[in-house]
XYZ file of C-alpha atoms in Angstrom:
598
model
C -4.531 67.343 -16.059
C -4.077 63.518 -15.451
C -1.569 62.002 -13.204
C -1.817 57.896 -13.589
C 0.502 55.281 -11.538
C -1.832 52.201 -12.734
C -2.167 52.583 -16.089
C -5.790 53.689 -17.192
C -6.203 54.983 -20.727
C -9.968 56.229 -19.246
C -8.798 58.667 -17.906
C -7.782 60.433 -20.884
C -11.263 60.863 -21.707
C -12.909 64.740 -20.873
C -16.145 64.852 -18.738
C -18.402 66.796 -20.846
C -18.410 70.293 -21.089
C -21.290 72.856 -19.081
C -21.486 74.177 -22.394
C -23.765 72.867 -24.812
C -22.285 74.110 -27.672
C -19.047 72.856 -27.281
C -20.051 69.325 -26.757
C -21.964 69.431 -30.384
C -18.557 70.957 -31.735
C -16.510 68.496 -29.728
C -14.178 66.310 -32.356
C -10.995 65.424 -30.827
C -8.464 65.269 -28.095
C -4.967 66.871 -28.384
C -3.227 65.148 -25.374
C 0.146 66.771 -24.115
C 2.710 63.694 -22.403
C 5.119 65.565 -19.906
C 8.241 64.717 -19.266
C 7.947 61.901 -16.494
C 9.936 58.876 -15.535
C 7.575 55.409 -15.383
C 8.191 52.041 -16.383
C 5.590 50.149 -18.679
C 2.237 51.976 -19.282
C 2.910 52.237 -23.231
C -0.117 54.479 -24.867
C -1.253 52.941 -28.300
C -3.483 55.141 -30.472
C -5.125 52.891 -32.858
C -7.867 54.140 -35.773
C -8.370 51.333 -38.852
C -5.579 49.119 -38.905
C -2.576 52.053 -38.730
C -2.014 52.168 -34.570
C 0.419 53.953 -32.710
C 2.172 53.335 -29.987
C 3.743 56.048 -27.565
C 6.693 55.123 -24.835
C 8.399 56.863 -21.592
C 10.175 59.725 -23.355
C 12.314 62.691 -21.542
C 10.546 65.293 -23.651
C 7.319 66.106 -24.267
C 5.176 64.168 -26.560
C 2.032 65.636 -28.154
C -0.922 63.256 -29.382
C -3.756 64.495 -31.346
C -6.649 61.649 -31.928
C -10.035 61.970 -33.254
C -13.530 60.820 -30.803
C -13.125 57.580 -33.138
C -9.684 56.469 -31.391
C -8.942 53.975 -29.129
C -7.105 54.516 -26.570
C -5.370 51.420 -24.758
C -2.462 51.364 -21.931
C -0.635 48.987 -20.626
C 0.461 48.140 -16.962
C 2.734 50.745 -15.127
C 4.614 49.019 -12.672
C 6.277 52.027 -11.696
C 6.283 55.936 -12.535
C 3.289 57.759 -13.269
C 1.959 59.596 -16.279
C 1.448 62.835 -16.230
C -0.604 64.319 -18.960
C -2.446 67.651 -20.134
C -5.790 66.917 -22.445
C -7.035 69.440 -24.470
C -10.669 68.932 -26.046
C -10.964 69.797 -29.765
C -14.135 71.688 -31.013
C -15.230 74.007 -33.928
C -15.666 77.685 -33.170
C -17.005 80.511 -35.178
C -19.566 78.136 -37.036
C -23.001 78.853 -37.980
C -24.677 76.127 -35.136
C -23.247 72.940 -34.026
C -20.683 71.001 -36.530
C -19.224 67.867 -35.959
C -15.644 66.756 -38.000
C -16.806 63.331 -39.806
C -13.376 62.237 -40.819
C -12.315 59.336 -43.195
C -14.067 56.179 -42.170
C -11.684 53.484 -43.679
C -13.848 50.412 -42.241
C -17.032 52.622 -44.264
C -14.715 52.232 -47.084
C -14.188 48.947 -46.702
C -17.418 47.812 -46.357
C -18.935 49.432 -49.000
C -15.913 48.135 -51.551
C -16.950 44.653 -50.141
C -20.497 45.051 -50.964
C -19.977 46.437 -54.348
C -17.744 43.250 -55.405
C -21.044 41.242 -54.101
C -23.385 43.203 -55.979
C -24.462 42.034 -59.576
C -26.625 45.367 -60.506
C -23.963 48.468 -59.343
C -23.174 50.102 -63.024
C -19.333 50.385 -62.050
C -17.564 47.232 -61.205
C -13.675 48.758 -61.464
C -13.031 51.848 -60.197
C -9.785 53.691 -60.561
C -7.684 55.921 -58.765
C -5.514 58.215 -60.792
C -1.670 58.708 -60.097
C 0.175 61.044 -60.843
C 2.720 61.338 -63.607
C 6.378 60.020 -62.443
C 9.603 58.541 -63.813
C 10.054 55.767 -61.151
C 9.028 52.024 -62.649
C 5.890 51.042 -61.424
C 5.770 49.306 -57.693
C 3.653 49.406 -54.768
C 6.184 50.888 -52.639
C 6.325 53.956 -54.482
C 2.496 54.647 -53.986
C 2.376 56.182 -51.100
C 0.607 55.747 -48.157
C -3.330 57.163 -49.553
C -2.745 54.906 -52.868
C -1.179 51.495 -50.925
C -5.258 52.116 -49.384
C -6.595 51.247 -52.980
C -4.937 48.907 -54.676
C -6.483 45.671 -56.396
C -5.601 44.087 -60.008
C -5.305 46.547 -63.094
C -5.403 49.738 -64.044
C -5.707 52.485 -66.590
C -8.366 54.402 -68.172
C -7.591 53.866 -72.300
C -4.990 51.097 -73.823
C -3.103 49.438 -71.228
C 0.689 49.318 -71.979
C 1.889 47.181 -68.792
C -0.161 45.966 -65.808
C 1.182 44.680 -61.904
C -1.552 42.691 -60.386
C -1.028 42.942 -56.164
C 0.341 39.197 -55.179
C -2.534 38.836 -53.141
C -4.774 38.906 -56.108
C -3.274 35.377 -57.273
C -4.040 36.631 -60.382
C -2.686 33.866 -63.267
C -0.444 35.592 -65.963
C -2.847 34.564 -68.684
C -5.438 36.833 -67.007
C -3.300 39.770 -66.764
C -2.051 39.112 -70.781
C -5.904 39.174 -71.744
C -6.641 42.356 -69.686
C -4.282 44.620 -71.245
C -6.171 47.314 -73.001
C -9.231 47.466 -70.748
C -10.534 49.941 -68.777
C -11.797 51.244 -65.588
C -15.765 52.088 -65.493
C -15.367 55.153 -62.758
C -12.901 57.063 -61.338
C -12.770 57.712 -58.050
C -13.722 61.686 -56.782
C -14.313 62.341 -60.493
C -17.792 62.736 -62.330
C -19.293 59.204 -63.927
C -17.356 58.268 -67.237
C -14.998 61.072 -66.948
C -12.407 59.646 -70.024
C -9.328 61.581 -69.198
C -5.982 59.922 -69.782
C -3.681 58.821 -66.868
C -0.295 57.201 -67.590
C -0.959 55.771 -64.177
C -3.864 53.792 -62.040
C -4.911 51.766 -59.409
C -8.142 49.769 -59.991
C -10.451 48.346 -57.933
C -11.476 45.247 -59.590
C -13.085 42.188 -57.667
C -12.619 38.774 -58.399
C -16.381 37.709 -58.936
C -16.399 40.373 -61.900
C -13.333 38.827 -63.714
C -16.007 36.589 -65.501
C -15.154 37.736 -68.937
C -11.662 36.020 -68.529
C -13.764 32.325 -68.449
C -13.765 33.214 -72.429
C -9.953 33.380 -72.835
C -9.271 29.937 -71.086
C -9.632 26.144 -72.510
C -9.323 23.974 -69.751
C -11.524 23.711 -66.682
C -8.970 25.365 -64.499
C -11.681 26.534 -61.676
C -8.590 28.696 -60.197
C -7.678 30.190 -63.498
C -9.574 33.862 -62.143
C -8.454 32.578 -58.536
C -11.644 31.585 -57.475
C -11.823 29.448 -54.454
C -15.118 27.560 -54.491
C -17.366 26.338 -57.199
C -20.133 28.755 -55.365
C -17.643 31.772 -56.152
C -17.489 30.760 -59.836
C -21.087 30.921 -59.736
C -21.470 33.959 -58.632
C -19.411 35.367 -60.902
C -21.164 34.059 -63.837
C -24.448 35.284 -62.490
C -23.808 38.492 -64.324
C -24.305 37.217 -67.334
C -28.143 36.686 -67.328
C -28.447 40.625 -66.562
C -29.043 40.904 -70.328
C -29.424 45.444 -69.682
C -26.933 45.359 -66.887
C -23.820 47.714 -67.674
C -21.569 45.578 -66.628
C -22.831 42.885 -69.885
C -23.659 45.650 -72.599
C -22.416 48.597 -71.597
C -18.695 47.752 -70.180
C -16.141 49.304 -72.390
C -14.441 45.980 -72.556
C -17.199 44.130 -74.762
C -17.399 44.501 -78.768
C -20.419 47.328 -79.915
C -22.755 44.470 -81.123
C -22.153 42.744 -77.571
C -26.003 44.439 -77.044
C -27.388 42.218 -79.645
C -25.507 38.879 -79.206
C -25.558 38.572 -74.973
C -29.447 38.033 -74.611
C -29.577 34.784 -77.486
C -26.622 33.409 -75.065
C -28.373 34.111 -71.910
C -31.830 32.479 -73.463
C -29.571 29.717 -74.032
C -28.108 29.275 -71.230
C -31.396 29.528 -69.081
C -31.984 25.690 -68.621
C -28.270 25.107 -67.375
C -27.751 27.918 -65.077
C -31.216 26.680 -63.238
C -29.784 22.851 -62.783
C -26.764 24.626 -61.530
C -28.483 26.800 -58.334
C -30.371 23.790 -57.815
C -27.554 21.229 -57.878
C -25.866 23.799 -55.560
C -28.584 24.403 -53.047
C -27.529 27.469 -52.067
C -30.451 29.747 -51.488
C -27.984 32.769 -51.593
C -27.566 32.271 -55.166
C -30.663 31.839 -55.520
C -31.867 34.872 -53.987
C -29.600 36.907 -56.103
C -29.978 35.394 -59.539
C -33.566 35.648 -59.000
C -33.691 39.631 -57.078
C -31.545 41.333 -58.558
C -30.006 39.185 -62.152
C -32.320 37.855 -64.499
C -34.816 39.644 -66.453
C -36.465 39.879 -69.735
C -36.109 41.547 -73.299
C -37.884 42.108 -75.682
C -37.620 40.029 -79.163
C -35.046 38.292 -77.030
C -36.092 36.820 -73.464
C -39.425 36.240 -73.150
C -41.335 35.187 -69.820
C -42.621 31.782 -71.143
C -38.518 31.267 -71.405
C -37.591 32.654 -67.731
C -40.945 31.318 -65.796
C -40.249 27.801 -65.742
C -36.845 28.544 -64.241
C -39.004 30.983 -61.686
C -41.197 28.270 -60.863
C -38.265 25.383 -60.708
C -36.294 27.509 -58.082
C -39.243 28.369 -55.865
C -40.167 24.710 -55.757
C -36.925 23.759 -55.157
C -36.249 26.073 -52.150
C -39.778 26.942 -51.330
C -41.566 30.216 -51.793
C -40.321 31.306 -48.439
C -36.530 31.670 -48.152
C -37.227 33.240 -51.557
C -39.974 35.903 -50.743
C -37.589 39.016 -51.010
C -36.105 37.317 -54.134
C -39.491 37.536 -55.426
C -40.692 40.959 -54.287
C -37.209 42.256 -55.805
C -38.097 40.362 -59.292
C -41.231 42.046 -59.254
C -40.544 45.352 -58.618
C -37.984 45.378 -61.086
C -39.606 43.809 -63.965
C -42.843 46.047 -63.401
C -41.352 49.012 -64.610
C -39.896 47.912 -68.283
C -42.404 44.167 -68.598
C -45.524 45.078 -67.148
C -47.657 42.428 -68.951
C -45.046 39.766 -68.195
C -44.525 40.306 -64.552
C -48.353 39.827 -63.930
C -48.555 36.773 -66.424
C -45.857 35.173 -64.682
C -47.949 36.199 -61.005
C -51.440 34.814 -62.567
C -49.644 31.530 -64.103
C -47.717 30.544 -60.658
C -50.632 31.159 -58.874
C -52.748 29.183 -61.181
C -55.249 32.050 -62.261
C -54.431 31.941 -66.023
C -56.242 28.998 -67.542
C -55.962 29.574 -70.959
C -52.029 30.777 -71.568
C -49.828 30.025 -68.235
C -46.274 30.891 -68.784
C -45.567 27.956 -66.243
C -47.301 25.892 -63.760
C -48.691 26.826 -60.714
C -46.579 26.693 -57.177
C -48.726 25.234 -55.052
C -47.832 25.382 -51.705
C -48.790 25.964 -48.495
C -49.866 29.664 -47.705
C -48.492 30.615 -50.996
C -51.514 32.972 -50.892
C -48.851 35.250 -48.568
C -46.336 35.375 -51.122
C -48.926 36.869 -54.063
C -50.426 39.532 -51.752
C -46.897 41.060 -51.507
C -46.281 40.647 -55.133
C -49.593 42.198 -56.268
C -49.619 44.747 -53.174
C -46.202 45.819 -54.918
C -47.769 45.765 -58.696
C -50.071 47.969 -57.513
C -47.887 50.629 -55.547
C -44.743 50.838 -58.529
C -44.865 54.704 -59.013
C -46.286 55.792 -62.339
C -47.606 52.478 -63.272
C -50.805 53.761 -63.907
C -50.230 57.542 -65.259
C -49.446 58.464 -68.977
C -45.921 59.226 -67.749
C -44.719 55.705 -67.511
C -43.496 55.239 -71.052
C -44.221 51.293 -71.079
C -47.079 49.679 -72.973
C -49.651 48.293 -70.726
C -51.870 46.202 -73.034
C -55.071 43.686 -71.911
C -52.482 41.157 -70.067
C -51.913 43.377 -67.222
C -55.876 44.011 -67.038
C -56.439 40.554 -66.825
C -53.688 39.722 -63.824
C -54.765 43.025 -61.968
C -58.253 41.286 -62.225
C -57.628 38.152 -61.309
C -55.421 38.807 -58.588
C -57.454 41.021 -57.275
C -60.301 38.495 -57.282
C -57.671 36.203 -55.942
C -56.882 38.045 -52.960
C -60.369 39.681 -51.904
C -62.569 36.921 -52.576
C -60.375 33.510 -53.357
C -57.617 33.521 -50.418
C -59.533 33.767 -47.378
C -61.559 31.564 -46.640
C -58.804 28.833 -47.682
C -57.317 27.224 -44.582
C -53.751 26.724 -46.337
C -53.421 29.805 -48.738
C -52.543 32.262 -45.385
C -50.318 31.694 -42.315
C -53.780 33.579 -39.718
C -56.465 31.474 -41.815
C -55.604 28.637 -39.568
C -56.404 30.703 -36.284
C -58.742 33.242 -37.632
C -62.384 33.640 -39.593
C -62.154 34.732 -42.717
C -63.184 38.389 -41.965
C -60.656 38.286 -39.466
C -58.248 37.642 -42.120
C -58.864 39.604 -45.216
C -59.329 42.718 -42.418
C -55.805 41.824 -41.237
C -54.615 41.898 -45.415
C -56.619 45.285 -45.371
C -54.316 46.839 -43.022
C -51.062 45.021 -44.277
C -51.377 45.646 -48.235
C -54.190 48.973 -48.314
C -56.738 47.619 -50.284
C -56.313 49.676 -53.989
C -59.027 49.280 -55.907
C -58.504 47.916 -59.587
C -61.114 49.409 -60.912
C -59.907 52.575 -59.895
C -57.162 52.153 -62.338
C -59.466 51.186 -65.209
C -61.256 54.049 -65.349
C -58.087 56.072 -66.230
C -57.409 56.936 -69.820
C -53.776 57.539 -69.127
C -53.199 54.056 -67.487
C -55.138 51.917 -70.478
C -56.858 51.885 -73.373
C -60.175 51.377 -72.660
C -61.030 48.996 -75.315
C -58.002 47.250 -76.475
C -56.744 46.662 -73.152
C -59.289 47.018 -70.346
C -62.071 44.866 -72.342
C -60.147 42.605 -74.207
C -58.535 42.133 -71.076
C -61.858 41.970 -68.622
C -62.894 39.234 -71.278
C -59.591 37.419 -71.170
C -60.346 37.200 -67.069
C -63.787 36.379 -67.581
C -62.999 33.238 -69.258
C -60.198 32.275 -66.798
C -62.411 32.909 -63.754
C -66.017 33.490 -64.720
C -67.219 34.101 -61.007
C -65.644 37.699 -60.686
C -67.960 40.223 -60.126
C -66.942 43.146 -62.944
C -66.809 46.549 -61.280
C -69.912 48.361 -62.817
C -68.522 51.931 -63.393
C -66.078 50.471 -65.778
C -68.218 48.018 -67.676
C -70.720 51.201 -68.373
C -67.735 52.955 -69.433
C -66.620 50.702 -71.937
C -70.164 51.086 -73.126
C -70.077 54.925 -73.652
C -67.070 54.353 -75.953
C -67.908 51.871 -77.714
C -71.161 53.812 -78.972
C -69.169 56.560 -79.515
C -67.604 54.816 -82.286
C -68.301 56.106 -86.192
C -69.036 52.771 -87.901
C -67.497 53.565 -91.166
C -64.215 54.165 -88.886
C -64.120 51.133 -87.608
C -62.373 48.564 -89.707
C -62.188 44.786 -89.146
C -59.432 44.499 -86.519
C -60.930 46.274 -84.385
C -63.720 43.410 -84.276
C -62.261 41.967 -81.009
C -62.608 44.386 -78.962
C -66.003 44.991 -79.983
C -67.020 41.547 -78.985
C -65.170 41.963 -75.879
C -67.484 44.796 -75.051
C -70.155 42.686 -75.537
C -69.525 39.551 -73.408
C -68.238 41.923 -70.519
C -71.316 43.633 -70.745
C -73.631 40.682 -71.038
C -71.941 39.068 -67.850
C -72.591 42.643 -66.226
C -76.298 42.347 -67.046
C -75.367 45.824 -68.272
C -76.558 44.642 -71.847
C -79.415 46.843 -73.005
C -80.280 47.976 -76.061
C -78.738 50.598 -77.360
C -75.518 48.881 -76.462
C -76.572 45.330 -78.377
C -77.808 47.859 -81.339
C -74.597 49.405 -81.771
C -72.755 45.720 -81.117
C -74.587 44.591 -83.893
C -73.861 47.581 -86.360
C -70.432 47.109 -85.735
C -70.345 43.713 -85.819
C -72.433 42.397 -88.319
C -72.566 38.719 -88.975
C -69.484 38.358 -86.624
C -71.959 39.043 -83.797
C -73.505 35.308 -84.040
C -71.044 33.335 -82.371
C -71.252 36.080 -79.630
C -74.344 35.228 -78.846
C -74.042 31.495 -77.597
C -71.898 33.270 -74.807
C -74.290 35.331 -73.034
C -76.126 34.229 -69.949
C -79.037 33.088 -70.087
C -80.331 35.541 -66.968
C -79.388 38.563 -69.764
C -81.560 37.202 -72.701
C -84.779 38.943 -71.297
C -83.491 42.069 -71.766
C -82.903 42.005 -74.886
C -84.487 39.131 -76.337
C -86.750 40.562 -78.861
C -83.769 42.245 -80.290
C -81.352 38.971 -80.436
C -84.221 37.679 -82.801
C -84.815 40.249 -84.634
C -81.161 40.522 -85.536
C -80.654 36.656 -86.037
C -84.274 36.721 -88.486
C -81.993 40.239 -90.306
C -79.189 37.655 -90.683
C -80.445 34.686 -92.296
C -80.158 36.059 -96.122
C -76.660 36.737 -94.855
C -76.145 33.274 -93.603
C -77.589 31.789 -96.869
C -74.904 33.630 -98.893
C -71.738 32.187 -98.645
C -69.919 35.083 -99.860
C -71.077 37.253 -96.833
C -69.372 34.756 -94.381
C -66.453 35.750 -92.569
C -63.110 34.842 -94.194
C -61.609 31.885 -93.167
C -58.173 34.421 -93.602
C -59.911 36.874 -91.221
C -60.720 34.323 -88.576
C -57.699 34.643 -86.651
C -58.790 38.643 -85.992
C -61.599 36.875 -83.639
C -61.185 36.086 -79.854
C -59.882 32.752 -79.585
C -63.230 31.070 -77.883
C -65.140 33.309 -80.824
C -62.872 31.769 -84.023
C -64.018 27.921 -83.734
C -67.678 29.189 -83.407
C -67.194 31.419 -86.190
C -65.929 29.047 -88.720
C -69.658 27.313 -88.011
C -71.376 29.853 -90.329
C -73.845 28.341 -92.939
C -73.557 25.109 -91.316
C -75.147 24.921 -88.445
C -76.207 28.451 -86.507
C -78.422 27.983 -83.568
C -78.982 30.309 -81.172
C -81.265 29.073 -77.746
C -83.785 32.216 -76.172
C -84.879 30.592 -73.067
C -88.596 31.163 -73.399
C -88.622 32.468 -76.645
C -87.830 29.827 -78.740
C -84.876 29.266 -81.299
């Protein structure tokens, strides 16, 4: 029982209970206002933006409110109240329960974040009405439907449409919007296409994009868009050349799918001077987390790096780190060879085909161990179930990077925020406990990550010639080795000359070159072999010295005959530093043996 003369809505509040279970059932209070006599001290209930106020009343007044409520009171000046206060619990349930009711500030929040997010699949979501005579009007909703209400509605063909006044919503907008549709339905399953003569729709301003299209002048209000940051941001969309709400909103044409990415290529170039006219690292952020991507045939990474690289140099690789992570863990599951070529060119590992140039800036070197910690940790990557091609590109970035950030990063004084302060065992332990060291060649070795020829020693080779000092991992080299000799030589036709020389240079740098390896090589390989051999190291000709004469002295009726040459039309089958060489043959062939002669 409470008697109050003062005006304290505390003491509504229960103690809690001796029993246990009741307090973990506890919901609610149902409060009981006797009759009394007291001036002032009004009770207001409030709960989301619908509060209640209760006054001095002869009779008695019952109150229910949830844990959630707020209770307030004001001033009694004279009077008391006099209240009973019931507590509210489940009984007869299987262990403690607790009533979660309707969280309207939940509901709030999350519609807000879904009208700032560019990747949800359903940008307007209905709620269906039910059937009725009356003309349509927001005071006939109802109290539940006046909670959702935004700018059209309808699932299906659109016969009439009553935009809320506080959308500002232009009456060319609402003209070109008849006939669309919502993408969802609210408490319904996902593309649930039932027909409702009646809907409210959810449907935020930054997704109006599409009416930009249906207007002539530059009218920035025209979708009532307050800022030129807003009309931004709704544009942004547009570069998410596999996001739903681009090709698969009901609203576009059918061939939307094959027309939208040739726009956004376009369009690349412009939308960067925009975010960087702007300067708003917001923008930024999402255009470059969670927006733009590639596809194939369409959007390549030599067309989207540049505008990578222009933006992080613009607002630094810092402000932009998650931006970057985000990038990369998206684009790793569907572009696997062009997220890593776009790593190895910004960090300025790929000497022979960067996609852009490289960042450099200071401690940069923190910003590519995330990236390549998260390369290596994308579930799947590296198991037969991931369903994307991973061809010798991705070799050659896991490689590098790897080199990059064992070997290359610390002991640079600027490539880590600790190498200032710390030795560089200091540091690469501290990257050892940050980013678990994974080992690449761990990878390698698996036949359900990569093919071990086309892609692991093409690849190894493509490294080799970007960064010569990286130490090969030995178990893989030897590997390569077994199946290459495991080849049938009458099975192996021309184009698959590359990787046979591949083979060969990653196992000469090895110094895992011996000679049943060169033998087989040389089988293979025939005259194409030659150029091959101006490539090895010098510390591997001992080995197998004997034999590299013995093969060039076998070759020089070959060499004398032009019509055993290579094809000039075959000479683009060769690794690129092996095709100039190549076109040498019966000119001028000269291959040094230190020691041995020529």
């Amino acid at each position: 029982m409470v008697i109050d003369d003062v005006g304290d809505a505390s003491a509504f509040r229960l103690r809690p209970s001796a029993d246990n279970n009741v307090n973990a059932a506890f919901f609610g209070l149902l409060i009981v206002l006797l009759p009394s006599s007291y001036s002032g001290g009004d009770l207001t209930f409030a709960r989301g933006e619908m509060p209640q106020t209760v006054s001095a009343c002869g009779m008695a007044v019952y109150a229910a409110a949830l844990l959630s409520t707020t209770i307030t009171s004001a001033r009694i000046t004279s009077g008391r109240h006099t209240a009973l206060v019931y507590r509210l619990y489940h009984a007869d349930v299987n262990g403690p329960t607790v009533l979660v009711p309707p969280a309207p500030d939940a509901a709030v929040a999350a519609f807000q974040a879904l009208s700032r997010s560019m990747t949800e699949p359903f940008q307007r979501l209905g709620r269906a009405l039910s059937a009725s005579n009356e003309p349509l009007s927001f005071a006939s909703l109802g109290k539940w439907n006046q909670a959702f209400i935004c700018s059209t509605c309808r699932l299906g063909k659109v016969i009439s449409l009553l935009p809320h006044p506080a959308c500002e919503m232009p009456d060319a907008v609402v003209a070109a919007w008849i006939g669309q549709s919502p993408q969802a339905f609210l408490h319904m399953p996902p593309y649930k296409h039932l027909a409702y003569k009646r809907a409210i729709v959810l449907w935020s301003k930054p997704h109006r994009r599409r009416g930009l299209a249906q207007q002539r002048d530059d009218d920035s209000t025209y979708l009532s868009l307050a800022s030129t940051h807003d009309l931004v941001f709704g544009t942004l969309p547009a570069f998410d050349v596999h996001g739903p709400a681009i090709v698969g909103s009901h609203s576009l044409p059918h061939d939307s799918a094959t027309t939208v990415p040739l726009r956004f290529a376009r369009h690349l170039p412009s939308m960067q001077r925009i975010l960087m006219a702007l300067n708003d690292v917001a923008l930024a952020t999402l255009y470059l987390r969670d927006v733009v991507t590639l596809q194939d045939q369409h959007v390549s990474v030599a067309e989207v790096a540049p505008v990578v690289y222009s933006l992080l140099t613009t607002f630094g690789w810092e402000p932009l780190l998650d931006a970057m992570f985000g990038l990369v863990q998206r684009w790793i599951k569907t572009h696997p060879d062009a997220t890593v070529q776009l790593l190895i060119s910004l960090a300025g590992l790929d000497t022979e085909a960067p996609v852009c140039r490289p960042l450099q800036q200071p401690f940069e070197a923190e910003l590519f161990k995330r990236c390549y910690d998260a390369v290596l940790r994308t579930p799947q990557l590296f198991t037969d179930e991931f369903g994307v091609r991973r061809g010798p590109a991705v070799v050659q970035g896991l490689i590098l990077l790897e080199h990059y950030v064992k070997t290359t990063v610390p002991p640079l004084e600027k490539a880590s925020f600790l190498s200032r302060w710390l030795p560089p065992m200091v540091v690469a332990a501290v990257d050892a406990y940050l980013y678990a060291p994974l080992p690449v060649s761990g990878f390698l070795l698996s036949p359900d990550a990569f093919d071990p020829l086309e892609a692991v020693a093409v690849g190894l080779t493509t490294a080799l010639r970007c960064q010569p000092a990286i130490n090969l991992p030995l178990a893989v080299v030897d590997s390569l080795a077994e199946v290459l000799q495991s080849y049938i030589p009458h099975d192996v036709i021309f184009s698959d000359l590359d990787v046979v020389l591949a083979v060969f240079a990653v196992a000469s740098h090895a110094h895992r070159l011996d000679a049943a390896l060169f033998g087989t090589c040389a089988k293979l390989c025939g005259l194409a072999l030659l150029p091959a051999l101006t490539t090895m190291p010098e510390d591997s000709v001992p080995a197998v010295g004997d034999l590299v004469i013995a093969y060039i002295d076998a070759s020089v009726h070959a060499l004398a005959n032009a019509s055993l040459w290579p094809h000039a039309r075959d000479i683009d089958k060769y690794p690129t530093t092996m095709a100039s060489d190549a076109k040498t043959f019966g000119r001028e062939t000269c291959v040094t043996l230190s020691g041995t002669g020529t």
